[in-house]
Amino acid sequence: MSQAKHDRATAEQWLLELTSIPTAAGREDRVIAWIREWVGGRDDLRLSCDASGNLVVDRKDGGTPGATPLYITAHLDHPAFVVEKILNDGRVEMGFRGGVRDAYFRDAPIVIHPSGGGAVRGRVESTEQQEPYRKCVVRLEDGGEVEVGDIGVWALPDAEIVDGIVHTPACDDLAALAAALAAMDVIRGIDRAGHVRLLFTRAEEIGFIGAIAACRDRTMTPGAKVLALENSRSFAESPIGGGPIVRVGDRMSTFSPALTAAVCAVCETLAKEAKEAGGEYKWQRRLMPGGACEATAFQAYGYEATCVCLPLGNYHNMADLDLVERGDEAAVAHARCGREYIGVEDYHGLIEMLIACATRLDEAPDVVAKMEKLFADKSFVLG
């Protein structure tokens, strides 16, 4: 069966644009504005917000009657600084909303993006881990003006694709968000895929807050299936370039066996069809226990959920993280943040997977039926 294709050049353009937008937990406004403009250019789609500001994208016609909704989800934030207090001596107090190790804050250069535009450079003078998140004192270097609520990010080079690798300030989770939009741009033209919707959540980096709110508020239809998209730290057994990963679980839980198996079956079909056509479709199936993701939250509140992720380098912008975690003195002393990176073919593979899941999840073999056939064929050995 031939599958509708996405426009690779356009998908890469969206990837570079979205992953360059400053965003933070509770301050996702710029990303939301980009999505609002994207949806506004498509007459058949609509954008709505729940009480907590999470976004839902679906068809204006309501989709396929009677079909179980399938939500493809991604989060809108990335670890970043937020101005909390102006100290009036060329310094500001900022909260860091997300998880980054202590060594990376030492004298770190950052860029603050005022709500009115422009950029103000600064440098971290001191930092202290507090609740609900780390506090930093930042000295402004440009003499510019900032306000409470402005976002600060690590001072990093611009996004680019080099030798098949996407280097960009914030893959997690904006690369997954870009993939969801690129897939939806194709899915919206498939008549039998009207049950597919997108959910974009806020404040994931400080504890799945938007996802929990969406579950509590029943933003997603009860009984819906959920594919949570993530960018997860790559290890030797989950390499960049090995394809998107069907994540069977995380540090906190294992995900829906039936839905995970169905996604794996879709990937197996894609790989088989690619091979028959003389090509290759790469994908991986892994536990990925290094962290936790929103699929755990969705499942805890009763949804059938699993996760698909992109293998990620420089997780949360932490360069040489393996060495820093091992306590290498030189690495710790010179720890600096860098751009996150993913494989561009992994990104395209994720888009292909999502398009296929829109129409093929229900075609996956029934595991119980398979067990029953095995029993019928070979139960004679039991006497």
Coordinates of C-alpha atoms in Angstrom, one line a residue, residues 87-244:
L87 CA 17.6 44.0 41.1
N88 CA 18.3 47.6 39.7
D89 CA 22.1 47.2 39.7
G90 CA 22.4 45.8 36.2
R91 CA 21.4 42.4 37.5
V92 CA 18.2 40.3 37.5
E93 CA 17.0 37.3 39.4
M94 CA 15.8 34.5 37.1
G95 CA 14.2 31.2 37.7
F96 CA 15.4 28.2 35.6
R97 CA 12.5 26.1 34.7
G98 CA 13.8 22.7 33.8
G99 CA 16.5 20.2 34.6
V100 CA 20.2 21.0 33.9
R101 CA 23.2 20.0 36.1
D102 CA 24.9 22.5 38.3
A103 CA 28.2 22.7 36.4
Y104 CA 26.6 24.2 33.3
F105 CA 25.5 27.3 35.1
R106 CA 28.9 28.5 36.1
D107 CA 29.6 31.9 34.4
A108 CA 27.2 30.8 31.6
P109 CA 26.4 33.3 28.9
I110 CA 22.7 33.7 28.1
V111 CA 20.4 35.8 26.0
I112 CA 17.2 37.3 27.3
H113 CA 14.4 37.9 24.8
P114 CA 12.2 40.9 26.0
S115 CA 8.5 40.6 25.1
G116 CA 8.8 43.7 22.9
G117 CA 11.5 42.2 20.8
G118 CA 15.3 42.4 20.6
A119 CA 17.8 40.5 22.7
V120 CA 19.8 41.4 25.8
R121 CA 22.9 39.4 26.7
G122 CA 23.8 38.4 30.2
R123 CA 26.0 36.0 32.3
V124 CA 25.1 33.9 35.3
E125 CA 26.8 35.2 38.4
S126 CA 25.4 32.8 41.0
T127 CA 22.9 30.0 41.2
E128 CA 21.1 28.1 43.9
Q129 CA 18.8 25.1 43.7
Q130 CA 15.5 26.0 45.3
E131 CA 11.8 25.0 45.1
P132 CA 9.9 25.0 42.8
Y133 CA 13.0 25.6 40.6
R134 CA 16.6 26.9 40.6
K135 CA 17.2 30.6 41.1
C136 CA 20.0 32.4 39.3
V137 CA 21.4 35.9 39.5
V138 CA 22.3 37.2 36.0
R139 CA 24.3 40.3 35.2
L140 CA 23.2 42.1 32.1
E141 CA 26.0 42.9 29.6
D142 CA 24.3 45.0 27.0
G143 CA 22.7 47.7 29.1
G144 CA 19.4 46.6 27.7
E145 CA 16.0 46.6 29.5
V146 CA 14.2 43.5 30.5
E147 CA 10.9 42.9 32.4
V148 CA 9.6 40.3 34.8
G149 CA 8.4 37.4 32.7
D150 CA 10.9 37.7 29.9
I151 CA 12.6 34.5 28.7
G152 CA 16.3 33.8 28.9
V153 CA 18.1 31.0 26.9
W154 CA 21.6 29.8 26.6
A155 CA 23.7 31.8 24.1
L156 CA 24.1 29.4 21.2
P157 CA 24.7 29.5 17.5
D158 CA 21.8 29.5 15.1
A159 CA 20.0 26.3 14.0
E160 CA 21.5 24.4 11.0
I161 CA 21.6 21.0 9.3
V162 CA 25.1 19.7 8.7
D163 CA 25.9 16.3 7.3
G164 CA 22.5 14.9 8.1
I165 CA 22.5 16.2 11.7
V166 CA 20.1 19.0 12.9
H167 CA 21.9 21.2 15.4
T168 CA 19.5 23.6 17.1
P169 CA 18.8 25.3 20.4
A170 CA 15.7 23.3 21.4
C171 CA 14.9 20.0 19.9
D172 CA 13.1 18.9 23.1
D173 CA 10.3 19.0 22.4
L174 CA 9.9 21.4 19.5
A175 CA 11.3 18.9 16.9
A176 CA 8.5 16.5 17.9
L177 CA 6.0 19.3 17.6
A178 CA 7.3 20.1 14.1
A179 CA 7.0 16.4 13.1
A180 CA 3.4 16.4 14.4
L181 CA 2.4 19.4 12.3
A182 CA 4.2 18.0 9.2
A183 CA 2.3 14.7 9.6
M184 CA -1.0 16.5 10.3
D185 CA -0.5 18.5 7.1
V186 CA -0.7 15.2 5.2
I187 CA -3.2 13.4 7.5
R188 CA -5.8 16.2 7.1
G189 CA -6.2 15.2 3.4
I190 CA -6.9 11.5 4.2
D191 CA -10.7 10.9 4.5
R192 CA -10.4 7.9 6.9
A193 CA -8.0 9.7 9.3
G194 CA -10.5 12.2 10.6
H195 CA -10.1 10.8 14.1
V196 CA -6.5 12.1 14.5
R197 CA -6.0 15.2 16.6
L198 CA -3.1 17.0 18.0
L199 CA -2.6 18.0 21.7
F200 CA 0.2 20.4 22.6
T201 CA 0.9 20.7 26.3
R202 CA 2.4 23.4 28.5
A203 CA 5.0 23.2 31.3
E204 CA 6.2 19.7 30.8
E205 CA 9.8 20.5 31.9
I206 CA 8.7 21.1 35.5
G207 CA 6.6 18.0 35.9
F208 CA 4.1 17.3 33.2
I209 CA 1.9 20.2 34.6
G210 CA 0.0 20.8 31.3
A211 CA -0.5 17.1 30.6
I212 CA -1.8 16.5 34.1
A213 CA -4.2 19.5 33.7
A214 CA -5.4 18.1 30.3
C215 CA -6.2 14.8 32.0
R216 CA -8.0 16.4 34.9
D217 CA -10.0 18.7 32.6
R218 CA -10.8 15.9 30.2
T219 CA -9.3 17.9 27.3
M220 CA -8.9 14.6 25.4
T221 CA -12.0 12.5 24.8
P222 CA -12.3 9.7 27.4
G223 CA -11.3 6.4 25.8
A224 CA -9.0 8.1 23.3
K225 CA -5.6 6.6 22.3
V226 CA -2.5 8.7 22.8
L227 CA 0.8 8.8 21.0
A228 CA 3.1 11.1 23.1
L229 CA 6.1 12.4 21.2
E230 CA 9.4 13.1 22.8
N231 CA 13.1 13.7 22.3
S232 CA 15.0 11.3 24.5
R233 CA 18.7 11.2 25.4
S234 CA 20.6 8.9 23.0
F235 CA 22.8 6.1 24.3
A236 CA 24.9 3.5 22.5
E237 CA 21.9 1.2 22.3
S238 CA 19.6 3.9 21.0
P239 CA 21.7 5.7 18.5
I240 CA 21.0 8.9 16.5
G241 CA 20.5 7.7 12.9
G242 CA 18.9 4.5 14.0
G243 CA 15.5 5.8 13.3
P244 CA 12.6 7.0 15.5

